């Protein structure tokens, strides 16, 4: 039976500390702040074996989405200009909006489905999503597809 890979998107607070340290060690190596895996492991406080065990299994969300389409659903307050602000955030990060579907607001809340193409020039996708999520008036945001 072929080995099927499953991917999960989890918030940072749900990721075990050792995995976050592996990500930090990889960043140190990528930015050449350290020259060896041993130096990176020592600096972040993990063993070399932990680094090697997890290095291919964890990466920042943004590292694996260039050229992909992200679809997310959000619930937002029915406030004048809020949709425009969300779209402006996407534009600021240089992502391409492919589709927008907004429901008719019920009880002052609308559901928005947004598909965004992540381009080579797109900035940090995690930061973009976080900027949208923390915008006043956004009640809920969930990534529902990555293609």
PDB file of N, CA, C and O in Angstrom, residues 51-124:
ATOM      1  N   UNK A  51      16.396  17.092  15.827  1.00  0.00           N
ATOM      2  CA  UNK A  51      16.374  17.884  14.606  1.00  0.00           C
ATOM      3  C   UNK A  51      16.183  16.970  13.398  1.00  0.00           C
ATOM      4  O   UNK A  51      15.302  17.189  12.570  1.00  0.00           O
ATOM      5  N   UNK A  52      17.016  15.947  13.285  1.00  0.00           N
ATOM      6  CA  UNK A  52      16.949  15.058  12.134  1.00  0.00           C
ATOM      7  C   UNK A  52      15.646  14.259  12.089  1.00  0.00           C
ATOM      8  O   UNK A  52      15.125  13.959  11.019  1.00  0.00           O
ATOM      9  N   UNK A  53      15.113  13.944  13.242  1.00  0.00           N
ATOM     10  CA  UNK A  53      13.870  13.173  13.297  1.00  0.00           C
ATOM     11  C   UNK A  53      12.698  13.950  12.701  1.00  0.00           C
ATOM     12  O   UNK A  53      11.843  13.381  12.023  1.00  0.00           O
ATOM     13  N   UNK A  54      12.660  15.267  12.942  1.00  0.00           N
ATOM     14  CA  UNK A  54      11.497  16.062  12.553  1.00  0.00           C
ATOM     15  C   UNK A  54      11.731  17.060  11.422  1.00  0.00           C
ATOM     16  O   UNK A  54      10.787  17.677  10.942  1.00  0.00           O
ATOM     17  N   UNK A  55      12.959  17.242  10.960  1.00  0.00           N
ATOM     18  CA  UNK A  55      13.277  18.336  10.037  1.00  0.00           C
ATOM     19  C   UNK A  55      12.466  18.309   8.743  1.00  0.00           C
ATOM     20  O   UNK A  55      12.146  19.353   8.182  1.00  0.00           O
ATOM     21  N   UNK A  56      12.104  17.134   8.255  1.00  0.00           N
ATOM     22  CA  UNK A  56      11.350  17.047   7.009  1.00  0.00           C
ATOM     23  C   UNK A  56       9.847  17.051   7.222  1.00  0.00           C
ATOM     24  O   UNK A  56       9.084  17.013   6.255  1.00  0.00           O
ATOM     25  N   UNK A  57       9.424  17.090   8.479  1.00  0.00           N
ATOM     26  CA  UNK A  57       8.005  16.980   8.773  1.00  0.00           C
ATOM     27  C   UNK A  57       7.360  18.263   9.284  1.00  0.00           C
ATOM     28  O   UNK A  57       6.154  18.293   9.481  1.00  0.00           O
ATOM     29  N   UNK A  58       8.158  19.292   9.515  1.00  0.00           N
ATOM     30  CA  UNK A  58       7.583  20.552   9.991  1.00  0.00           C
ATOM     31  C   UNK A  58       8.236  21.707   9.266  1.00  0.00           C
ATOM     32  O   UNK A  58       9.429  21.709   9.009  1.00  0.00           O
ATOM     33  N   UNK A  59       7.415  22.658   8.911  1.00  0.00           N
ATOM     34  CA  UNK A  59       7.886  23.853   8.229  1.00  0.00           C
ATOM     35  C   UNK A  59       6.843  24.937   8.446  1.00  0.00           C
ATOM     36  O   UNK A  59       5.676  24.634   8.670  1.00  0.00           O
ATOM     37  N   UNK A  60       7.270  26.187   8.406  1.00  0.00           N
ATOM     38  CA  UNK A  60       6.292  27.265   8.536  1.00  0.00           C
ATOM     39  C   UNK A  60       5.279  27.178   7.396  1.00  0.00           C
ATOM     40  O   UNK A  60       5.624  26.798   6.279  1.00  0.00           O
ATOM     41  N   UNK A  61       4.067  27.503   7.673  1.00  0.00           N
ATOM     42  CA  UNK A  61       2.976  27.438   6.713  1.00  0.00           C
ATOM     43  C   UNK A  61       3.343  28.112   5.398  1.00  0.00           C
ATOM     44  O   UNK A  61       3.120  27.587   4.334  1.00  0.00           O
ATOM     45  N   UNK A  62       3.971  29.258   5.451  1.00  0.00           N
ATOM     46  CA  UNK A  62       4.280  30.024   4.244  1.00  0.00           C
ATOM     47  C   UNK A  62       5.255  29.322   3.317  1.00  0.00           C
ATOM     48  O   UNK A  62       5.292  29.595   2.129  1.00  0.00           O
ATOM     49  N   UNK A  63       6.078  28.404   3.839  1.00  0.00           N
ATOM     50  CA  UNK A  63       7.089  27.755   3.021  1.00  0.00           C
ATOM     51  C   UNK A  63       6.521  26.771   2.023  1.00  0.00           C
ATOM     52  O   UNK A  63       7.229  26.326   1.143  1.00  0.00           O
ATOM     53  N   UNK A  64       5.281  26.415   2.165  1.00  0.00           N
ATOM     54  CA  UNK A  64       4.760  25.357   1.313  1.00  0.00           C
ATOM     55  C   UNK A  64       3.499  25.780   0.559  1.00  0.00           C
ATOM     56  O   UNK A  64       2.728  24.931   0.154  1.00  0.00           O
ATOM     57  N   UNK A  65       3.283  27.072   0.379  1.00  0.00           N
ATOM     58  CA  UNK A  65       2.051  27.494  -0.267  1.00  0.00           C
ATOM     59  C   UNK A  65       2.256  28.335  -1.522  1.00  0.00           C
ATOM     60  O   UNK A  65       1.282  28.643  -2.188  1.00  0.00           O
ATOM     61  N   UNK A  66       3.473  28.691  -1.861  1.00  0.00           N
ATOM     62  CA  UNK A  66       3.694  29.478  -3.068  1.00  0.00           C
ATOM     63  C   UNK A  66       3.169  28.693  -4.276  1.00  0.00           C
ATOM     64  O   UNK A  66       3.417  27.505  -4.408  1.00  0.00           O
ATOM     65  N   UNK A  67       2.409  29.379  -5.130  1.00  0.00           N
ATOM     66  CA  UNK A  67       1.841  28.732  -6.295  1.00  0.00           C
ATOM     67  C   UNK A  67       0.569  27.958  -6.002  1.00  0.00           C
ATOM     68  O   UNK A  67       0.027  27.307  -6.876  1.00  0.00           O
ATOM     69  N   UNK A  68       0.076  28.045  -4.793  1.00  0.00           N
ATOM     70  CA  UNK A  68      -1.127  27.312  -4.390  1.00  0.00           C
ATOM     71  C   UNK A  68      -2.304  28.268  -4.270  1.00  0.00           C
ATOM     72  O   UNK A  68      -2.150  29.484  -4.242  1.00  0.00           O
ATOM     73  N   UNK A  69      -3.475  27.684  -4.188  1.00  0.00           N
ATOM     74  CA  UNK A  69      -4.686  28.446  -3.925  1.00  0.00           C
ATOM     75  C   UNK A  69      -5.179  28.094  -2.535  1.00  0.00           C
ATOM     76  O   UNK A  69      -5.306  26.916  -2.202  1.00  0.00           O
ATOM     77  N   UNK A  70      -5.400  29.107  -1.746  1.00  0.00           N
ATOM     78  CA  UNK A  70      -5.959  28.925  -0.403  1.00  0.00           C
ATOM     79  C   UNK A  70      -7.409  29.386  -0.423  1.00  0.00           C
ATOM     80  O   UNK A  70      -7.712  30.451  -0.975  1.00  0.00           O
ATOM     81  N   UNK A  71      -8.265  28.607   0.182  1.00  0.00           N
ATOM     82  CA  UNK A  71      -9.657  29.016   0.332  1.00  0.00           C
ATOM     83  C   UNK A  71      -9.954  29.052   1.814  1.00  0.00           C
ATOM     84  O   UNK A  71      -9.670  28.093   2.529  1.00  0.00           O
ATOM     85  N   UNK A  72     -10.446  30.178   2.253  1.00  0.00           N
ATOM     86  CA  UNK A  72     -10.817  30.255   3.655  1.00  0.00           C
ATOM     87  C   UNK A  72     -12.195  30.860   3.799  1.00  0.00           C
ATOM     88  O   UNK A  72     -12.689  31.556   2.924  1.00  0.00           O
ATOM     89  N   UNK A  73     -12.814  30.487   4.898  1.00  0.00           N
ATOM     90  CA  UNK A  73     -14.155  30.947   5.237  1.00  0.00           C
ATOM     91  C   UNK A  73     -14.036  31.786   6.489  1.00  0.00           C
ATOM     92  O   UNK A  73     -13.287  31.444   7.403  1.00  0.00           O
ATOM     93  N   UNK A  74     -14.756  32.873   6.499  1.00  0.00           N
ATOM     94  CA  UNK A  74     -14.772  33.692   7.708  1.00  0.00           C
ATOM     95  C   UNK A  74     -16.166  34.217   7.962  1.00  0.00           C
ATOM     96  O   UNK A  74     -16.966  34.361   7.034  1.00  0.00           O
ATOM     97  N   UNK A  75     -16.431  34.452   9.221  1.00  0.00           N
ATOM     98  CA  UNK A  75     -17.655  35.131   9.609  1.00  0.00           C
ATOM     99  C   UNK A  75     -17.243  36.517  10.036  1.00  0.00           C
ATOM    100  O   UNK A  75     -16.285  36.692  10.792  1.00  0.00           O
ATOM    101  N   UNK A  76     -17.980  37.489   9.502  1.00  0.00           N
ATOM    102  CA  UNK A  76     -17.611  38.873   9.763  1.00  0.00           C
ATOM    103  C   UNK A  76     -18.848  39.707  10.050  1.00  0.00           C
ATOM    104  O   UNK A  76     -19.932  39.416   9.561  1.00  0.00           O
ATOM    105  N   UNK A  77     -18.654  40.728  10.843  1.00  0.00           N
ATOM    106  CA  UNK A  77     -19.740  41.646  11.160  1.00  0.00           C
ATOM    107  C   UNK A  77     -20.149  42.402   9.901  1.00  0.00           C
ATOM    108  O   UNK A  77     -19.323  42.676   9.032  1.00  0.00           O
ATOM    109  N   UNK A  78     -21.392  42.704   9.818  1.00  0.00           N
ATOM    110  CA  UNK A  78     -21.920  43.473   8.686  1.00  0.00           C
ATOM    111  C   UNK A  78     -21.636  44.953   8.946  1.00  0.00           C
ATOM    112  O   UNK A  78     -22.482  45.697   9.425  1.00  0.00           O
ATOM    113  N   UNK A  79     -20.377  45.339   8.671  1.00  0.00           N
ATOM    114  CA  UNK A  79     -19.942  46.718   8.884  1.00  0.00           C
ATOM    115  C   UNK A  79     -19.482  47.302   7.563  1.00  0.00           C
ATOM    116  O   UNK A  79     -18.751  46.656   6.805  1.00  0.00           O
ATOM    117  N   UNK A  80     -19.858  48.521   7.322  1.00  0.00           N
ATOM    118  CA  UNK A  80     -19.451  49.198   6.092  1.00  0.00           C
ATOM    119  C   UNK A  80     -17.926  49.261   6.006  1.00  0.00           C
ATOM    120  O   UNK A  80     -17.244  49.670   6.951  1.00  0.00           O
ATOM    121  N   UNK A  81     -17.387  48.801   4.880  1.00  0.00           N
ATOM    122  CA  UNK A  81     -15.956  48.889   4.628  1.00  0.00           C
ATOM    123  C   UNK A  81     -15.129  47.718   5.121  1.00  0.00           C
ATOM    124  O   UNK A  81     -13.947  47.617   4.809  1.00  0.00           O
ATOM    125  N   UNK A  82     -15.721  46.801   5.908  1.00  0.00           N
ATOM    126  CA  UNK A  82     -14.946  45.685   6.448  1.00  0.00           C
ATOM    127  C   UNK A  82     -14.461  44.746   5.342  1.00  0.00           C
ATOM    128  O   UNK A  82     -13.295  44.351   5.326  1.00  0.00           O
ATOM    129  N   UNK A  83     -15.320  44.414   4.398  1.00  0.00           N
ATOM    130  CA  UNK A  83     -14.895  43.559   3.287  1.00  0.00           C
ATOM    131  C   UNK A  83     -13.769  44.229   2.510  1.00  0.00           C
ATOM    132  O   UNK A  83     -12.772  43.591   2.165  1.00  0.00           O
ATOM    133  N   UNK A  84     -13.895  45.512   2.289  1.00  0.00           N
ATOM    134  CA  UNK A  84     -12.850  46.263   1.590  1.00  0.00           C
ATOM    135  C   UNK A  84     -11.523  46.186   2.337  1.00  0.00           C
ATOM    136  O   UNK A  84     -10.463  46.018   1.719  1.00  0.00           O
ATOM    137  N   UNK A  85     -11.569  46.268   3.651  1.00  0.00           N
ATOM    138  CA  UNK A  85     -10.341  46.187   4.449  1.00  0.00           C
ATOM    139  C   UNK A  85      -9.702  44.800   4.357  1.00  0.00           C
ATOM    140  O   UNK A  85      -8.476  44.680   4.264  1.00  0.00           O
ATOM    141  N   UNK A  86     -10.520  43.766   4.360  1.00  0.00           N
ATOM    142  CA  UNK A  86     -10.004  42.403   4.216  1.00  0.00           C
ATOM    143  C   UNK A  86      -9.327  42.256   2.854  1.00  0.00           C
ATOM    144  O   UNK A  86      -8.211  41.739   2.743  1.00  0.00           O
ATOM    145  N   UNK A  87      -9.977  42.712   1.817  1.00  0.00           N
ATOM    146  CA  UNK A  87      -9.407  42.614   0.472  1.00  0.00           C
ATOM    147  C   UNK A  87      -8.128  43.451   0.342  1.00  0.00           C
ATOM    148  O   UNK A  87      -7.194  43.057  -0.358  1.00  0.00           O
ATOM    149  N   UNK A  88      -8.094  44.557   1.034  1.00  0.00           N
ATOM    150  CA  UNK A  88      -6.902  45.406   1.030  1.00  0.00           C
ATOM    151  C   UNK A  88      -5.719  44.686   1.690  1.00  0.00           C
ATOM    152  O   UNK A  88      -4.582  44.796   1.231  1.00  0.00           O
ATOM    153  N   UNK A  89      -5.988  43.944   2.750  1.00  0.00           N
ATOM    154  CA  UNK A  89      -4.924  43.166   3.406  1.00  0.00           C
ATOM    155  C   UNK A  89      -4.353  42.153   2.419  1.00  0.00           C
ATOM    156  O   UNK A  89      -3.137  42.012   2.289  1.00  0.00           O
ATOM    157  N   UNK A  90      -5.224  41.452   1.710  1.00  0.00           N
ATOM    158  CA  UNK A  90      -4.771  40.476   0.710  1.00  0.00           C
ATOM    159  C   UNK A  90      -3.922  41.172  -0.353  1.00  0.00           C
ATOM    160  O   UNK A  90      -2.850  40.685  -0.729  1.00  0.00           O
ATOM    161  N   UNK A  91      -4.358  42.325  -0.800  1.00  0.00           N
ATOM    162  CA  UNK A  91      -3.601  43.086  -1.802  1.00  0.00           C
ATOM    163  C   UNK A  91      -2.261  43.555  -1.253  1.00  0.00           C
ATOM    164  O   UNK A  91      -1.244  43.513  -1.966  1.00  0.00           O
ATOM    165  N   UNK A  92      -2.236  43.983  -0.003  1.00  0.00           N
ATOM    166  CA  UNK A  92      -0.979  44.426   0.614  1.00  0.00           C
ATOM    167  C   UNK A  92       0.065  43.319   0.639  1.00  0.00           C
ATOM    168  O   UNK A  92       1.260  43.584   0.540  1.00  0.00           O
ATOM    169  N   UNK A  93      -0.378  42.073   0.788  1.00  0.00           N
ATOM    170  CA  UNK A  93       0.537  40.935   0.807  1.00  0.00           C
ATOM    171  C   UNK A  93       0.813  40.391  -0.602  1.00  0.00           C
ATOM    172  O   UNK A  93       1.485  39.388  -0.755  1.00  0.00           O
ATOM    173  N   UNK A  94       0.270  41.065  -1.599  1.00  0.00           N
ATOM    174  CA  UNK A  94       0.494  40.731  -3.010  1.00  0.00           C
ATOM    175  C   UNK A  94       0.013  39.330  -3.385  1.00  0.00           C
ATOM    176  O   UNK A  94       0.643  38.625  -4.178  1.00  0.00           O
ATOM    177  N   UNK A  95      -1.111  38.929  -2.811  1.00  0.00           N
ATOM    178  CA  UNK A  95      -1.772  37.686  -3.211  1.00  0.00           C
ATOM    179  C   UNK A  95      -2.867  38.054  -4.208  1.00  0.00           C
ATOM    180  O   UNK A  95      -3.313  39.198  -4.259  1.00  0.00           O
ATOM    181  N   UNK A  96      -3.276  37.101  -5.003  1.00  0.00           N
ATOM    182  CA  UNK A  96      -4.258  37.337  -6.048  1.00  0.00           C
ATOM    183  C   UNK A  96      -5.610  36.764  -5.631  1.00  0.00           C
ATOM    184  O   UNK A  96      -5.716  35.570  -5.362  1.00  0.00           O
ATOM    185  N   UNK A  97      -6.621  37.592  -5.587  1.00  0.00           N
ATOM    186  CA  UNK A  97      -7.957  37.147  -5.213  1.00  0.00           C
ATOM    187  C   UNK A  97      -8.593  36.479  -6.431  1.00  0.00           C
ATOM    188  O   UNK A  97      -8.700  37.086  -7.500  1.00  0.00           O
ATOM    189  N   UNK A  98      -9.003  35.223  -6.261  1.00  0.00           N
ATOM    190  CA  UNK A  98      -9.610  34.469  -7.354  1.00  0.00           C
ATOM    191  C   UNK A  98     -11.128  34.485  -7.287  1.00  0.00           C
ATOM    192  O   UNK A  98     -11.790  34.696  -8.308  1.00  0.00           O
ATOM    193  N   UNK A  99     -11.681  34.233  -6.106  1.00  0.00           N
ATOM    194  CA  UNK A  99     -13.140  34.240  -5.955  1.00  0.00           C
ATOM    195  C   UNK A  99     -13.519  34.848  -4.614  1.00  0.00           C
ATOM    196  O   UNK A  99     -12.779  34.754  -3.635  1.00  0.00           O
ATOM    197  N   UNK A 100     -14.691  35.459  -4.609  1.00  0.00           N
ATOM    198  CA  UNK A 100     -15.268  36.019  -3.386  1.00  0.00           C
ATOM    199  C   UNK A 100     -16.738  35.634  -3.392  1.00  0.00           C
ATOM    200  O   UNK A 100     -17.435  35.837  -4.386  1.00  0.00           O
ATOM    201  N   UNK A 101     -17.178  35.082  -2.295  1.00  0.00           N
ATOM    202  CA  UNK A 101     -18.608  34.815  -2.136  1.00  0.00           C
ATOM    203  C   UNK A 101     -18.999  35.240  -0.732  1.00  0.00           C
ATOM    204  O   UNK A 101     -18.452  34.739   0.248  1.00  0.00           O
ATOM    205  N   UNK A 102     -19.925  36.190  -0.660  1.00  0.00           N
ATOM    206  CA  UNK A 102     -20.391  36.651   0.644  1.00  0.00           C
ATOM    207  C   UNK A 102     -21.885  36.402   0.738  1.00  0.00           C
ATOM    208  O   UNK A 102     -22.639  36.715  -0.187  1.00  0.00           O
ATOM    209  N   UNK A 103     -22.288  35.818   1.856  1.00  0.00           N
ATOM    210  CA  UNK A 103     -23.715  35.576   2.078  1.00  0.00           C
ATOM    211  C   UNK A 103     -24.407  36.875   2.463  1.00  0.00           C
ATOM    212  O   UNK A 103     -23.763  37.848   2.864  1.00  0.00           O
ATOM    213  N   UNK A 104     -25.701  36.859   2.367  1.00  0.00           N
ATOM    214  CA  UNK A 104     -26.483  37.991   2.864  1.00  0.00           C
ATOM    215  C   UNK A 104     -26.375  37.957   4.386  1.00  0.00           C
ATOM    216  O   UNK A 104     -26.564  36.898   5.004  1.00  0.00           O
ATOM    217  N   UNK A 105     -26.046  39.083   5.006  1.00  0.00           N
ATOM    218  CA  UNK A 105     -25.886  39.095   6.468  1.00  0.00           C
ATOM    219  C   UNK A 105     -27.175  38.698   7.194  1.00  0.00           C
ATOM    220  O   UNK A 105     -28.274  39.114   6.811  1.00  0.00           O
ATOM    221  N   UNK A 106     -27.006  37.871   8.194  1.00  0.00           N
ATOM    222  CA  UNK A 106     -28.102  37.470   9.061  1.00  0.00           C
ATOM    223  C   UNK A 106     -27.717  37.829  10.485  1.00  0.00           C
ATOM    224  O   UNK A 106     -26.629  37.468  10.934  1.00  0.00           O
ATOM    225  N   UNK A 107     -28.584  38.543  11.161  1.00  0.00           N
ATOM    226  CA  UNK A 107     -28.313  38.994  12.530  1.00  0.00           C
ATOM    227  C   UNK A 107     -26.993  39.761  12.611  1.00  0.00           C
ATOM    228  O   UNK A 107     -26.234  39.623  13.570  1.00  0.00           O
ATOM    229  N   UNK A 108     -26.680  40.522  11.558  1.00  0.00           N
ATOM    230  CA  UNK A 108     -25.491  41.365  11.570  1.00  0.00           C
ATOM    231  C   UNK A 108     -24.189  40.649  11.273  1.00  0.00           C
ATOM    232  O   UNK A 108     -23.113  41.218  11.438  1.00  0.00           O
ATOM    233  N   UNK A 109     -24.268  39.374  10.825  1.00  0.00           N
ATOM    234  CA  UNK A 109     -23.063  38.602  10.519  1.00  0.00           C
ATOM    235  C   UNK A 109     -23.185  37.996   9.120  1.00  0.00           C
ATOM    236  O   UNK A 109     -24.209  37.403   8.781  1.00  0.00           O
ATOM    237  N   UNK A 110     -22.125  38.155   8.335  1.00  0.00           N
ATOM    238  CA  UNK A 110     -22.072  37.571   6.995  1.00  0.00           C
ATOM    239  C   UNK A 110     -20.976  36.515   6.955  1.00  0.00           C
ATOM    240  O   UNK A 110     -19.978  36.616   7.673  1.00  0.00           O
ATOM    241  N   UNK A 111     -21.171  35.532   6.111  1.00  0.00           N
ATOM    242  CA  UNK A 111     -20.141  34.524   5.880  1.00  0.00           C
ATOM    243  C   UNK A 111     -19.484  34.831   4.543  1.00  0.00           C
ATOM    244  O   UNK A 111     -20.162  35.067   3.548  1.00  0.00           O
ATOM    245  N   UNK A 112     -18.162  34.847   4.557  1.00  0.00           N
ATOM    246  CA  UNK A 112     -17.389  35.152   3.360  1.00  0.00           C
ATOM    247  C   UNK A 112     -16.496  33.965   3.040  1.00  0.00           C
ATOM    248  O   UNK A 112     -15.801  33.452   3.913  1.00  0.00           O
ATOM    249  N   UNK A 113     -16.541  33.527   1.792  1.00  0.00           N
ATOM    250  CA  UNK A 113     -15.614  32.516   1.310  1.00  0.00           C
ATOM    251  C   UNK A 113     -14.707  33.219   0.316  1.00  0.00           C
ATOM    252  O   UNK A 113     -15.173  33.866  -0.618  1.00  0.00           O
ATOM    253  N   UNK A 114     -13.408  33.088   0.536  1.00  0.00           N
ATOM    254  CA  UNK A 114     -12.422  33.805  -0.269  1.00  0.00           C
ATOM    255  C   UNK A 114     -11.364  32.819  -0.751  1.00  0.00           C
ATOM    256  O   UNK A 114     -10.796  32.080   0.056  1.00  0.00           O
ATOM    257  N   UNK A 115     -11.128  32.780  -2.061  1.00  0.00           N
ATOM    258  CA  UNK A 115     -10.048  31.965  -2.615  1.00  0.00           C
ATOM    259  C   UNK A 115      -8.958  32.903  -3.086  1.00  0.00           C
ATOM    260  O   UNK A 115      -9.221  33.867  -3.815  1.00  0.00           O
ATOM    261  N   UNK A 116      -7.735  32.615  -2.650  1.00  0.00           N
ATOM    262  CA  UNK A 116      -6.597  33.492  -2.892  1.00  0.00           C
ATOM    263  C   UNK A 116      -5.460  32.675  -3.500  1.00  0.00           C
ATOM    264  O   UNK A 116      -5.109  31.617  -2.973  1.00  0.00           O
ATOM    265  N   UNK A 117      -4.909  33.169  -4.585  1.00  0.00           N
ATOM    266  CA  UNK A 117      -3.738  32.534  -5.190  1.00  0.00           C
ATOM    267  C   UNK A 117      -2.485  33.118  -4.546  1.00  0.00           C
ATOM    268  O   UNK A 117      -2.306  34.335  -4.501  1.00  0.00           O
ATOM    269  N   UNK A 118      -1.633  32.251  -4.043  1.00  0.00           N
ATOM    270  CA  UNK A 118      -0.387  32.677  -3.424  1.00  0.00           C
ATOM    271  C   UNK A 118       0.680  32.709  -4.511  1.00  0.00           C
ATOM    272  O   UNK A 118       1.020  31.680  -5.086  1.00  0.00           O
ATOM    273  N   UNK A 119       1.170  33.900  -4.786  1.00  0.00           N
ATOM    274  CA  UNK A 119       2.130  34.118  -5.868  1.00  0.00           C
ATOM    275  C   UNK A 119       3.563  34.121  -5.328  1.00  0.00           C
ATOM    276  O   UNK A 119       3.768  34.261  -4.122  1.00  0.00           O
ATOM    277  N   UNK A 120       4.546  33.997  -6.213  1.00  0.00           N
ATOM    278  CA  UNK A 120       5.937  34.088  -5.749  1.00  0.00           C
ATOM    279  C   UNK A 120       6.235  35.400  -5.005  1.00  0.00           C
ATOM    280  O   UNK A 120       7.060  35.424  -4.101  1.00  0.00           O
ATOM    281  N   UNK A 121       5.555  36.467  -5.378  1.00  0.00           N
ATOM    282  CA  UNK A 121       5.783  37.769  -4.746  1.00  0.00           C
ATOM    283  C   UNK A 121       4.979  37.951  -3.450  1.00  0.00           C
ATOM    284  O   UNK A 121       5.163  38.942  -2.740  1.00  0.00           O
ATOM    285  N   UNK A 122       4.097  37.006  -3.154  1.00  0.00           N
ATOM    286  CA  UNK A 122       3.267  37.125  -1.955  1.00  0.00           C
ATOM    287  C   UNK A 122       4.139  37.067  -0.711  1.00  0.00           C
ATOM    288  O   UNK A 122       5.044  36.251  -0.612  1.00  0.00           O
ATOM    289  N   UNK A 123       3.834  37.937   0.223  1.00  0.00           N
ATOM    290  CA  UNK A 123       4.583  37.969   1.478  1.00  0.00           C
ATOM    291  C   UNK A 123       4.239  36.787   2.362  1.00  0.00           C
ATOM    292  O   UNK A 123       3.708  35.774   1.903  1.00  0.00           O
ATOM    293  N   UNK A 124       4.507  36.914   3.627  1.00  0.00           N
ATOM    294  CA  UNK A 124       4.290  35.871   4.628  1.00  0.00           C
ATOM    295  C   UNK A 124       2.788  35.575   4.736  1.00  0.00           C
ATOM    296  O   UNK A 124       2.022  36.369   5.257  1.00  0.00           O
TER     297      UNK A 124
END
